[in-house]
């Protein structure tokens, strides 16, 4: 070996001995719908994650993140589960994230436990999901964040004494109406009926469900449908059946006025009252800067919505996990330990991962849709700070186990 090569080898060995870590490529599995009826949700989710990576890449020193994206296609579970299996065994990812729809999150949970792979859920709302594996942390929301507060607000501030609820018939829908009922009835209201309205995969004709609700003559109609194409059909059917004229108020979680759907809902959305953890119109400096950065990256006509902010925040959480691993491969126990109590100044307001439940603690806002200058806007009227998942707080059903 020549002298120069020897010297180079010796200095490289010295550097390694001194603990200078080599740059790592960190493989992260990202599961989201990229085709089918929910493809737009997957696109929004990936945009938020990639924006965070782009804006903060330098914080990882020389390390880089490789997002390995897999299409979950449908909400039902099996395709997401197969994707997770492949990401773990073949790609040997260090962490799994993305994930839209509760059944997908539920199907991945046992794999996380068995393979000891940490999972950061970016969009699934059924409260008890975090109970399914000690290696799950959630940065999105639970249906109880919005449902319970909407119930209390409808009874105490909107003069609704009676309500009917309608829900997409799968776990987060059931959770959402249970949360609403608890909040509404504990504040003195009465839920007259709870109407299942088909599954999440396709948008049903809401007419028979809303007619059944109208016949009960409630003061409020509380509706949960998952983000995406359902919302516009909800507002249109509500208007078309003359429910607004009959004096009924349309209320729900912010999923029914998702920011990326709002403008196409037109005047039928005016007056809809929702509770949610994020609106693109939040008038805070952190959110304004976020919306500006989003538009700079994706175009003036593009807007973040709650899904985009959740994946942006989720990637902030993952950066935190990577930094805490100090150049070593991420472990499930290490990742979850570092996420417990993690705090972040999110565009949605301050957030934290509850050290006891691994679920998100966040602000919840109450908003009314208004028309201003030909544009629909979310007018935020109330802010509840540092809201925890009420289902686990009250130990209801599977949340208590
Ligand atoms: C869910 O499946 O948990 C889910 C999906 C979309 C939403 C809310 C909840 O908007």
CSV table of C-alpha atoms and ligand atoms in Angstrom, one decimal, residues 41 75 99-106 121 123-127 129 138 140-143 170-173 200 224-228 253-256 258 276 306-307 310, ligand 1:
chain,number,residue,atom,x,y,z
A,41,UNK,CA,-55.9,12.8,0.4
A,75,UNK,CA,-59.5,2.3,3.4
A,99,UNK,CA,-51.6,6.1,6.9
A,100,UNK,CA,-55.0,7.5,6.1
A,101,UNK,CA,-58.1,5.7,7.4
A,102,UNK,CA,-58.5,3.9,10.7
A,103,UNK,CA,-58.9,0.4,9.3
A,104,UNK,CA,-55.5,0.8,7.6
A,105,UNK,CA,-53.9,1.9,10.9
A,106,UNK,CA,-55.6,-0.9,12.8
A,121,UNK,CA,-49.9,7.9,12.3
A,123,UNK,CA,-54.3,10.6,9.6
A,124,UNK,CA,-56.6,8.1,11.4
A,125,UNK,CA,-59.1,9.3,13.9
A,126,UNK,CA,-60.6,6.3,15.8
A,127,UNK,CA,-59.6,7.0,19.4
A,129,UNK,CA,-56.0,2.9,17.7
A,138,UNK,CA,-50.4,9.7,16.6
A,140,UNK,CA,-53.4,13.7,13.7
A,141,UNK,CA,-56.5,13.8,15.9
A,142,UNK,CA,-59.1,11.6,17.5
A,143,UNK,CA,-62.7,11.9,16.6
A,170,UNK,CA,-67.0,2.5,10.0
A,171,UNK,CA,-64.9,3.0,13.2
A,172,UNK,CA,-64.2,6.8,13.1
A,173,UNK,CA,-67.8,7.5,12.2
A,200,UNK,CA,-66.0,5.3,3.3
A,224,UNK,CA,-69.3,12.9,10.0
A,225,UNK,CA,-68.0,11.9,6.6
A,226,UNK,CA,-64.3,11.2,5.9
A,227,UNK,CA,-62.3,13.9,4.2
A,228,UNK,CA,-62.5,13.9,0.4
A,253,UNK,CA,-66.1,17.9,12.7
A,254,UNK,CA,-64.0,20.0,10.3
A,255,UNK,CA,-63.9,17.0,8.0
A,256,UNK,CA,-67.1,18.2,6.4
A,258,UNK,CA,-62.1,20.4,4.6
A,276,UNK,CA,-61.6,21.1,14.3
A,306,UNK,CA,-55.7,19.5,8.1
A,307,UNK,CA,-54.2,16.5,6.3
A,310,UNK,CA,-50.7,16.7,10.1
B,1,LIG,C1,-60.3,7.7,9.5
B,1,LIG,O1,-60.5,6.7,8.8
B,1,LIG,O2,-59.9,7.6,10.7
B,1,LIG,C2,-60.5,9.1,9.0
B,1,LIG,C3,-60.3,9.3,7.7
B,1,LIG,C4,-60.6,10.6,7.2
B,1,LIG,C5,-61.1,11.6,8.1
B,1,LIG,C6,-61.3,11.3,9.4
B,1,LIG,C7,-61.0,10.0,9.9
B,1,LIG,O3,-61.3,12.8,7.6
